[in-house]
Each structure stands twice: as C-alpha cells, then as structure tokens.
Amino acid sequence: MLLQQARRDRQEQVHAAEQVDTQAEAERMAAALATLPAFRAARNQAARKAVATDTFPDSDVPPVSYLLSRAVTLAAGRVEADAAAAWRDVEERIGEVAGKLAASGVLEDATTAPTRRIKATGFLTNLTGGFPPPTRTLTLLLGHPALTVPGPRTASRPVADTLPLL
C-alpha cells in the first residue's frame, strides 16, 4: 500500500513537471508569434493558426498540435491587448497622427474615399507595428480637420440687394 502511494505520488510529480514544460513551451511559442506582423494582422483564428503552422511547421501533428493551439490562443490574447492599447494611444493623439499622415504625402494621390481609407489603413498599420486599425480609429483620423478634403466649389450667383416683389 505504501509502495502504491509512492508510485502515484511519483506519477503525479512527473505529470505536473510535464504540464509545466508544456506551458513554458506554449508561452515561448506565443511570445514568438505575438511579434510577427503577419500574426498581428491576422483577423481571425484560422488566419492566426495558418501563420503559426508556417512558423512552427513541426507543431501541427498530435500531440504537439495541442501545444500549437495553446500558443495561438495565448498569442492572440496578447496581440488583442497590445492592439487595444496601441489604438487607444493613437486616438488620444489623433491630431498629431493626422498631422503625420498629412505630412507623409501618403494621401496626395488618393482622390476617392476608398483609396484614402486603404492608404490610411496602411499608414496606421505601419505606425503601430502591424496592428490593423479598427474602423472607429480610421474614421476619426480621416475626419480630422487636418485631413478633410474640401468639397468641390460651385459657382454661385450673386445675391440681389433687394428681393423682387410678387
């Protein structure tokens, strides 16, 4: 009975050590994934998994695939938190960012709203290290007075000094 308890204790210790090793490896993989621009730009879990599989090609077979899935989940959480912080910072400095965008000349040849959005998206993504901007931030930026495009001027008729009586 004492021998059986000792075996169980030893098995539990080995299992606990394996779990610690697995968690440490998942953390290491997650840290590597979270720095990749392609992983940061991925908009969904499938795209993130594809980047992870390309980064760690030997990790997509069982039982290691669990480790890869865990790493993707951990990295996605980090990226989402980092992206939220980056976009809060951009929105707090929207005037400064609008000035940088205007000075960069990125929008000079953008004559349509969709083209302006695409070019501004690229600018913001590069500015934040690979985080694609949320619609809210992009709209706030493009609506900033430093970046608004004046509407077309229409020829106006001179206003008469007096109104005709009917």
mmCIF file with all atom_site columns, C-alpha atoms in Angstrom:
data_model
loop_
_atom_site.group_PDB
_atom_site.id
_atom_site.type_symbol
_atom_site.label_atom_id
_atom_site.label_alt_id
_atom_site.label_comp_id
_atom_site.label_asym_id
_atom_site.label_entity_id
_atom_site.label_seq_id
_atom_site.pdbx_PDB_ins_code
_atom_site.Cartn_x
_atom_site.Cartn_y
_atom_site.Cartn_z
_atom_site.occupancy
_atom_site.B_iso_or_equiv
_atom_site.pdbx_formal_charge
_atom_site.auth_seq_id
_atom_site.auth_comp_id
_atom_site.auth_asym_id
_atom_site.auth_atom_id
_atom_site.pdbx_PDB_model_num
ATOM 1   C CA . MET A 1 1   ? 0.000   0.000  0.000   1.00 0.00 ? 1   MET A CA 1
ATOM 2   C CA . LEU A 1 2   ? 2.808   2.396  0.870   1.00 0.00 ? 2   LEU A CA 1
ATOM 3   C CA . LEU A 1 3   ? 4.608   1.422  -2.328  1.00 0.00 ? 3   LEU A CA 1
ATOM 4   C CA . GLN A 1 4   ? 1.472   2.133  -4.406  1.00 0.00 ? 4   GLN A CA 1
ATOM 5   C CA . GLN A 1 5   ? 1.097   5.557  -2.820  1.00 0.00 ? 5   GLN A CA 1
ATOM 6   C CA . ALA A 1 6   ? 4.749   6.336  -3.562  1.00 0.00 ? 6   ALA A CA 1
ATOM 7   C CA . ARG A 1 7   ? 4.217   5.333  -7.237  1.00 0.00 ? 7   ARG A CA 1
ATOM 8   C CA . ARG A 1 8   ? 1.118   7.529  -7.502  1.00 0.00 ? 8   ARG A CA 1
ATOM 9   C CA . ASP A 1 9   ? 2.971   10.447 -5.953  1.00 0.00 ? 9   ASP A CA 1
ATOM 10  C CA . ARG A 1 10  ? 5.843   9.969  -8.387  1.00 0.00 ? 10  ARG A CA 1
ATOM 11  C CA . GLN A 1 11  ? 3.445   9.790  -11.375 1.00 0.00 ? 11  GLN A CA 1
ATOM 12  C CA . GLU A 1 12  ? 1.724   12.977 -10.234 1.00 0.00 ? 12  GLU A CA 1
ATOM 13  C CA . GLN A 1 13  ? 5.098   14.711 -9.935  1.00 0.00 ? 13  GLN A CA 1
ATOM 14  C CA . VAL A 1 14  ? 6.091   13.600 -13.456 1.00 0.00 ? 14  VAL A CA 1
ATOM 15  C CA . HIS A 1 15  ? 2.717   14.705 -14.832 1.00 0.00 ? 15  HIS A CA 1
ATOM 16  C CA . ALA A 1 16  ? 2.992   18.084 -13.087 1.00 0.00 ? 16  ALA A CA 1
ATOM 17  C CA . ALA A 1 17  ? 6.515   18.563 -14.466 1.00 0.00 ? 17  ALA A CA 1
ATOM 18  C CA . GLU A 1 18  ? 5.303   17.726 -17.986 1.00 0.00 ? 18  GLU A CA 1
ATOM 19  C CA . GLN A 1 19  ? 2.498   20.262 -17.666 1.00 0.00 ? 19  GLN A CA 1
ATOM 20  C CA . VAL A 1 20  ? 4.951   22.942 -16.544 1.00 0.00 ? 20  VAL A CA 1
ATOM 21  C CA . ASP A 1 21  ? 7.217   22.113 -19.528 1.00 0.00 ? 21  ASP A CA 1
ATOM 22  C CA . THR A 1 22  ? 4.222   22.233 -21.894 1.00 0.00 ? 22  THR A CA 1
ATOM 23  C CA . GLN A 1 23  ? 3.068   25.579 -20.516 1.00 0.00 ? 23  GLN A CA 1
ATOM 24  C CA . ALA A 1 24  ? 6.577   27.016 -20.748 1.00 0.00 ? 24  ALA A CA 1
ATOM 25  C CA . GLU A 1 25  ? 6.875   25.868 -24.378 1.00 0.00 ? 25  GLU A CA 1
ATOM 26  C CA . ALA A 1 26  ? 3.451   27.288 -25.225 1.00 0.00 ? 26  ALA A CA 1
ATOM 27  C CA . GLU A 1 27  ? 4.489   30.608 -23.649 1.00 0.00 ? 27  GLU A CA 1
ATOM 28  C CA . ARG A 1 28  ? 7.723   30.624 -25.661 1.00 0.00 ? 28  ARG A CA 1
ATOM 29  C CA . MET A 1 29  ? 5.858   29.918 -28.896 1.00 0.00 ? 29  MET A CA 1
ATOM 30  C CA . ALA A 1 30  ? 3.218   32.544 -28.064 1.00 0.00 ? 30  ALA A CA 1
ATOM 31  C CA . ALA A 1 31  ? 5.890   35.169 -27.446 1.00 0.00 ? 31  ALA A CA 1
ATOM 32  C CA . ALA A 1 32  ? 7.422   34.425 -30.854 1.00 0.00 ? 32  ALA A CA 1
ATOM 33  C CA . LEU A 1 33  ? 4.049   34.534 -32.621 1.00 0.00 ? 33  LEU A CA 1
ATOM 34  C CA . ALA A 1 34  ? 2.971   37.800 -30.987 1.00 0.00 ? 34  ALA A CA 1
ATOM 35  C CA . THR A 1 35  ? 5.943   39.622 -32.547 1.00 0.00 ? 35  THR A CA 1
ATOM 36  C CA . LEU A 1 36  ? 5.174   38.550 -36.119 1.00 0.00 ? 36  LEU A CA 1
ATOM 37  C CA . PRO A 1 37  ? 3.474   41.235 -38.253 1.00 0.00 ? 37  PRO A CA 1
ATOM 38  C CA . ALA A 1 38  ? 1.545   38.550 -40.167 1.00 0.00 ? 38  ALA A CA 1
ATOM 39  C CA . PHE A 1 39  ? 0.156   37.165 -36.907 1.00 0.00 ? 39  PHE A CA 1
ATOM 40  C CA . ARG A 1 40  ? -0.735  40.665 -35.698 1.00 0.00 ? 40  ARG A CA 1
ATOM 41  C CA . ALA A 1 41  ? -2.512  41.423 -38.964 1.00 0.00 ? 41  ALA A CA 1
ATOM 42  C CA . ALA A 1 42  ? -4.497  38.177 -38.938 1.00 0.00 ? 42  ALA A CA 1
ATOM 43  C CA . ARG A 1 43  ? -8.153  38.976 -38.351 1.00 0.00 ? 43  ARG A CA 1
ATOM 44  C CA . ASN A 1 44  ? -9.406  35.552 -37.249 1.00 0.00 ? 44  ASN A CA 1
ATOM 45  C CA . GLN A 1 45  ? -8.352  32.323 -35.575 1.00 0.00 ? 45  GLN A CA 1
ATOM 46  C CA . ALA A 1 46  ? -7.938  30.406 -38.844 1.00 0.00 ? 46  ALA A CA 1
ATOM 47  C CA . ALA A 1 47  ? -5.534  33.005 -40.223 1.00 0.00 ? 47  ALA A CA 1
ATOM 48  C CA . ARG A 1 48  ? -3.596  33.022 -36.951 1.00 0.00 ? 48  ARG A CA 1
ATOM 49  C CA . LYS A 1 49  ? -3.380  29.239 -36.977 1.00 0.00 ? 49  LYS A CA 1
ATOM 50  C CA . ALA A 1 50  ? -2.037  29.332 -40.545 1.00 0.00 ? 50  ALA A CA 1
ATOM 51  C CA . VAL A 1 51  ? 0.718   31.782 -39.533 1.00 0.00 ? 51  VAL A CA 1
ATOM 52  C CA . ALA A 1 52  ? 1.552   29.623 -36.506 1.00 0.00 ? 52  ALA A CA 1
ATOM 53  C CA . THR A 1 53  ? 1.720   26.465 -38.613 1.00 0.00 ? 53  THR A CA 1
ATOM 54  C CA . ASP A 1 54  ? 4.060   28.211 -41.060 1.00 0.00 ? 54  ASP A CA 1
ATOM 55  C CA . THR A 1 55  ? 6.201   29.458 -38.187 1.00 0.00 ? 55  THR A CA 1
ATOM 56  C CA . PHE A 1 56  ? 6.294   26.126 -36.366 1.00 0.00 ? 56  PHE A CA 1
ATOM 57  C CA . PRO A 1 57  ? 5.810   23.533 -39.153 1.00 0.00 ? 57  PRO A CA 1
ATOM 58  C CA . ASP A 1 58  ? 6.546   20.513 -36.957 1.00 0.00 ? 58  ASP A CA 1
ATOM 59  C CA . SER A 1 59  ? 3.901   21.522 -34.424 1.00 0.00 ? 59  SER A CA 1
ATOM 60  C CA . ASP A 1 60  ? 0.761   20.667 -36.386 1.00 0.00 ? 60  ASP A CA 1
ATOM 61  C CA . VAL A 1 61  ? 0.724   16.941 -35.619 1.00 0.00 ? 61  VAL A CA 1
ATOM 62  C CA . PRO A 1 62  ? -0.779  15.399 -32.465 1.00 0.00 ? 62  PRO A CA 1
ATOM 63  C CA . PRO A 1 63  ? 0.049   15.581 -29.592 1.00 0.00 ? 63  PRO A CA 1
ATOM 64  C CA . VAL A 1 64  ? 2.103   18.697 -30.340 1.00 0.00 ? 64  VAL A CA 1
ATOM 65  C CA . SER A 1 65  ? -0.877  20.297 -32.128 1.00 0.00 ? 65  SER A CA 1
ATOM 66  C CA . TYR A 1 66  ? -2.392  20.955 -28.696 1.00 0.00 ? 66  TYR A CA 1
ATOM 67  C CA . LEU A 1 67  ? 0.712   22.939 -27.873 1.00 0.00 ? 67  LEU A CA 1
ATOM 68  C CA . LEU A 1 68  ? 0.378   24.960 -31.079 1.00 0.00 ? 68  LEU A CA 1
ATOM 69  C CA . SER A 1 69  ? -3.307  25.661 -30.412 1.00 0.00 ? 69  SER A CA 1
ATOM 70  C CA . ARG A 1 70  ? -2.480  26.779 -26.883 1.00 0.00 ? 70  ARG A CA 1
ATOM 71  C CA . ALA A 1 71  ? 0.298   29.043 -28.184 1.00 0.00 ? 71  ALA A CA 1
ATOM 72  C CA . VAL A 1 72  ? -2.048  30.590 -30.781 1.00 0.00 ? 72  VAL A CA 1
ATOM 73  C CA . THR A 1 73  ? -4.649  31.300 -28.102 1.00 0.00 ? 73  THR A CA 1
ATOM 74  C CA . LEU A 1 74  ? -2.080  32.881 -25.771 1.00 0.00 ? 74  LEU A CA 1
ATOM 75  C CA . ALA A 1 75  ? -0.522  34.960 -28.546 1.00 0.00 ? 75  ALA A CA 1
ATOM 76  C CA . ALA A 1 76  ? -3.926  36.109 -29.828 1.00 0.00 ? 76  ALA A CA 1
ATOM 77  C CA . GLY A 1 77  ? -4.793  37.365 -26.347 1.00 0.00 ? 77  GLY A CA 1
ATOM 78  C CA . ARG A 1 78  ? -1.536  39.282 -26.146 1.00 0.00 ? 78  ARG A CA 1
ATOM 79  C CA . VAL A 1 79  ? -1.937  40.753 -29.625 1.00 0.00 ? 79  VAL A CA 1
ATOM 80  C CA . GLU A 1 80  ? -5.510  41.860 -28.924 1.00 0.00 ? 80  GLU A CA 1
ATOM 81  C CA . ALA A 1 81  ? -4.444  43.543 -25.688 1.00 0.00 ? 81  ALA A CA 1
ATOM 82  C CA . ASP A 1 82  ? -1.456  45.213 -27.373 1.00 0.00 ? 82  ASP A CA 1
ATOM 83  C CA . ALA A 1 83  ? -3.615  46.342 -30.303 1.00 0.00 ? 83  ALA A CA 1
ATOM 84  C CA . ALA A 1 84  ? -6.236  47.842 -27.990 1.00 0.00 ? 84  ALA A CA 1
ATOM 85  C CA . ALA A 1 85  ? -3.534  49.783 -26.140 1.00 0.00 ? 85  ALA A CA 1
ATOM 86  C CA . ALA A 1 86  ? -1.956  50.960 -29.406 1.00 0.00 ? 86  ALA A CA 1
ATOM 87  C CA . TRP A 1 87  ? -5.285  52.190 -30.784 1.00 0.00 ? 87  TRP A CA 1
ATOM 88  C CA . ARG A 1 88  ? -6.177  53.970 -27.547 1.00 0.00 ? 88  ARG A CA 1
ATOM 89  C CA . ASP A 1 89  ? -2.853  55.777 -27.814 1.00 0.00 ? 89  ASP A CA 1
ATOM 90  C CA . VAL A 1 90  ? -3.466  56.702 -31.462 1.00 0.00 ? 90  VAL A CA 1
ATOM 91  C CA . GLU A 1 91  ? -6.932  58.045 -30.651 1.00 0.00 ? 91  GLU A CA 1
ATOM 92  C CA . GLU A 1 92  ? -5.558  60.109 -27.763 1.00 0.00 ? 92  GLU A CA 1
ATOM 93  C CA . ARG A 1 93  ? -3.028  61.638 -30.171 1.00 0.00 ? 93  ARG A CA 1
ATOM 94  C CA . ILE A 1 94  ? -5.343  61.804 -33.208 1.00 0.00 ? 94  ILE A CA 1
ATOM 95  C CA . GLY A 1 95  ? -4.360  65.390 -34.070 1.00 0.00 ? 95  GLY A CA 1
ATOM 96  C CA . GLU A 1 96  ? -0.661  64.557 -34.029 1.00 0.00 ? 96  GLU A CA 1
ATOM 97  C CA . VAL A 1 97  ? -1.214  61.384 -36.067 1.00 0.00 ? 97  VAL A CA 1
ATOM 98  C CA . ALA A 1 98  ? -3.339  63.293 -38.589 1.00 0.00 ? 98  ALA A CA 1
ATOM 99  C CA . GLY A 1 99  ? -0.512  65.808 -38.951 1.00 0.00 ? 99  GLY A CA 1
ATOM 100 C CA . LYS A 1 100 ? 1.992   62.999 -39.549 1.00 0.00 ? 100 LYS A CA 1
ATOM 101 C CA . LEU A 1 101 ? -0.262  61.418 -42.137 1.00 0.00 ? 101 LEU A CA 1
ATOM 102 C CA . ALA A 1 102 ? -0.797  64.751 -43.897 1.00 0.00 ? 102 ALA A CA 1
ATOM 103 C CA . ALA A 1 103 ? 2.952   65.474 -43.871 1.00 0.00 ? 103 ALA A CA 1
ATOM 104 C CA . SER A 1 104 ? 3.825   61.997 -45.143 1.00 0.00 ? 104 SER A CA 1
ATOM 105 C CA . GLY A 1 105 ? 2.203   62.633 -48.512 1.00 0.00 ? 105 GLY A CA 1
ATOM 106 C CA . VAL A 1 106 ? 0.569   59.214 -48.454 1.00 0.00 ? 106 VAL A CA 1
ATOM 107 C CA . LEU A 1 107 ? -2.831  60.675 -49.313 1.00 0.00 ? 107 LEU A CA 1
ATOM 108 C CA . GLU A 1 108 ? -1.680  63.101 -52.008 1.00 0.00 ? 108 GLU A CA 1
ATOM 109 C CA . ASP A 1 109 ? -2.781  60.993 -54.974 1.00 0.00 ? 109 ASP A CA 1
ATOM 110 C CA . ALA A 1 110 ? -5.768  59.444 -53.208 1.00 0.00 ? 110 ALA A CA 1
ATOM 111 C CA . THR A 1 111 ? -8.743  61.068 -54.871 1.00 0.00 ? 111 THR A CA 1
ATOM 112 C CA . THR A 1 112 ? -11.556 58.796 -53.703 1.00 0.00 ? 112 THR A CA 1
ATOM 113 C CA . ALA A 1 113 ? -12.758 57.899 -50.220 1.00 0.00 ? 113 ALA A CA 1
ATOM 114 C CA . PRO A 1 114 ? -11.998 54.160 -50.633 1.00 0.00 ? 114 PRO A CA 1
ATOM 115 C CA . THR A 1 115 ? -8.455  54.925 -51.795 1.00 0.00 ? 115 THR A CA 1
ATOM 116 C CA . ARG A 1 116 ? -7.936  57.282 -48.840 1.00 0.00 ? 116 ARG A CA 1
ATOM 117 C CA . ARG A 1 117 ? -9.152  54.561 -46.448 1.00 0.00 ? 117 ARG A CA 1
ATOM 118 C CA . ILE A 1 118 ? -6.811  51.958 -47.945 1.00 0.00 ? 118 ILE A CA 1
ATOM 119 C CA . LYS A 1 119 ? -3.789  54.254 -47.841 1.00 0.00 ? 119 LYS A CA 1
ATOM 120 C CA . ALA A 1 120 ? -4.592  55.477 -44.322 1.00 0.00 ? 120 ALA A CA 1
ATOM 121 C CA . THR A 1 121 ? -5.016  51.868 -43.181 1.00 0.00 ? 121 THR A CA 1
ATOM 122 C CA . GLY A 1 122 ? -1.531  51.043 -44.462 1.00 0.00 ? 122 GLY A CA 1
ATOM 123 C CA . PHE A 1 123 ? -0.076  54.107 -42.759 1.00 0.00 ? 123 PHE A CA 1
ATOM 124 C CA . LEU A 1 124 ? -1.720  53.260 -39.414 1.00 0.00 ? 124 LEU A CA 1
ATOM 125 C CA . THR A 1 125 ? -0.770  49.587 -39.609 1.00 0.00 ? 125 THR A CA 1
ATOM 126 C CA . ASN A 1 126 ? 2.880   50.540 -40.139 1.00 0.00 ? 126 ASN A CA 1
ATOM 127 C CA . LEU A 1 127 ? 2.684   53.169 -37.410 1.00 0.00 ? 127 LEU A CA 1
ATOM 128 C CA . THR A 1 128 ? 1.563   50.621 -34.814 1.00 0.00 ? 128 THR A CA 1
ATOM 129 C CA . GLY A 1 129 ? 3.859   47.769 -35.827 1.00 0.00 ? 129 GLY A CA 1
ATOM 130 C CA . GLY A 1 130 ? 1.387   45.628 -37.722 1.00 0.00 ? 130 GLY A CA 1
ATOM 131 C CA . PHE A 1 131 ? -1.925  46.107 -35.946 1.00 0.00 ? 131 PHE A CA 1
ATOM 132 C CA . PRO A 1 132 ? -4.704  46.760 -38.484 1.00 0.00 ? 132 PRO A CA 1
ATOM 133 C CA . PRO A 1 133 ? -6.792  49.738 -37.394 1.00 0.00 ? 133 PRO A CA 1
ATOM 134 C CA . PRO A 1 134 ? -10.355 49.428 -36.182 1.00 0.00 ? 134 PRO A CA 1
ATOM 135 C CA . THR A 1 135 ? -12.981 51.214 -38.260 1.00 0.00 ? 135 THR A CA 1
ATOM 136 C CA . ARG A 1 136 ? -13.574 53.696 -35.443 1.00 0.00 ? 136 ARG A CA 1
ATOM 137 C CA . THR A 1 137 ? -9.964  54.915 -35.381 1.00 0.00 ? 137 THR A CA 1
ATOM 138 C CA . LEU A 1 138 ? -9.748  55.111 -39.161 1.00 0.00 ? 138 LEU A CA 1
ATOM 139 C CA . THR A 1 139 ? -12.961 57.144 -39.314 1.00 0.00 ? 139 THR A CA 1
ATOM 140 C CA . LEU A 1 140 ? -11.777 59.519 -36.578 1.00 0.00 ? 140 LEU A CA 1
ATOM 141 C CA . LEU A 1 141 ? -8.469  60.013 -38.352 1.00 0.00 ? 141 LEU A CA 1
ATOM 142 C CA . LEU A 1 142 ? -9.882  60.648 -41.810 1.00 0.00 ? 142 LEU A CA 1
ATOM 143 C CA . GLY A 1 143 ? -12.487 63.001 -40.349 1.00 0.00 ? 143 GLY A CA 1
ATOM 144 C CA . HIS A 1 144 ? -9.851  65.127 -38.628 1.00 0.00 ? 144 HIS A CA 1
ATOM 145 C CA . PRO A 1 145 ? -9.729  68.713 -39.961 1.00 0.00 ? 145 PRO A CA 1
ATOM 146 C CA . ALA A 1 146 ? -6.076  68.277 -40.971 1.00 0.00 ? 146 ALA A CA 1
ATOM 147 C CA . LEU A 1 147 ? -7.141  65.584 -43.429 1.00 0.00 ? 147 LEU A CA 1
ATOM 148 C CA . THR A 1 148 ? -10.542 66.634 -44.656 1.00 0.00 ? 148 THR A CA 1
ATOM 149 C CA . VAL A 1 149 ? -10.805 67.259 -48.344 1.00 0.00 ? 149 VAL A CA 1
ATOM 150 C CA . PRO A 1 150 ? -12.707 70.398 -49.232 1.00 0.00 ? 150 PRO A CA 1
ATOM 151 C CA . GLY A 1 151 ? -15.777 69.755 -51.344 1.00 0.00 ? 151 GLY A CA 1
ATOM 152 C CA . PRO A 1 152 ? -15.972 70.941 -54.924 1.00 0.00 ? 152 PRO A CA 1
ATOM 153 C CA . ARG A 1 153 ? -16.608 74.628 -55.311 1.00 0.00 ? 153 ARG A CA 1
ATOM 154 C CA . THR A 1 154 ? -19.732 75.597 -57.133 1.00 0.00 ? 154 THR A CA 1
ATOM 155 C CA . ALA A 1 155 ? -20.189 78.808 -58.967 1.00 0.00 ? 155 ALA A CA 1
ATOM 156 C CA . SER A 1 156 ? -22.621 80.882 -57.005 1.00 0.00 ? 156 SER A CA 1
ATOM 157 C CA . ARG A 1 157 ? -24.903 83.516 -58.360 1.00 0.00 ? 157 ARG A CA 1
ATOM 158 C CA . PRO A 1 158 ? -24.600 86.951 -56.890 1.00 0.00 ? 158 PRO A CA 1
ATOM 159 C CA . VAL A 1 159 ? -27.287 87.696 -54.373 1.00 0.00 ? 159 VAL A CA 1
ATOM 160 C CA . ALA A 1 160 ? -29.535 90.609 -55.291 1.00 0.00 ? 160 ALA A CA 1
ATOM 161 C CA . ASP A 1 161 ? -29.632 93.523 -52.888 1.00 0.00 ? 161 ASP A CA 1
ATOM 162 C CA . THR A 1 162 ? -33.406 93.502 -52.895 1.00 0.00 ? 162 THR A CA 1
ATOM 163 C CA . LEU A 1 163 ? -35.877 90.748 -53.318 1.00 0.00 ? 163 LEU A CA 1
ATOM 164 C CA . PRO A 1 164 ? -38.421 91.089 -56.095 1.00 0.00 ? 164 PRO A CA 1
ATOM 165 C CA . LEU A 1 165 ? -41.983 91.693 -55.014 1.00 0.00 ? 165 LEU A CA 1
ATOM 166 C CA . LEU A 1 166 ? -44.594 89.453 -56.453 1.00 0.00 ? 166 LEU A CA 1
#
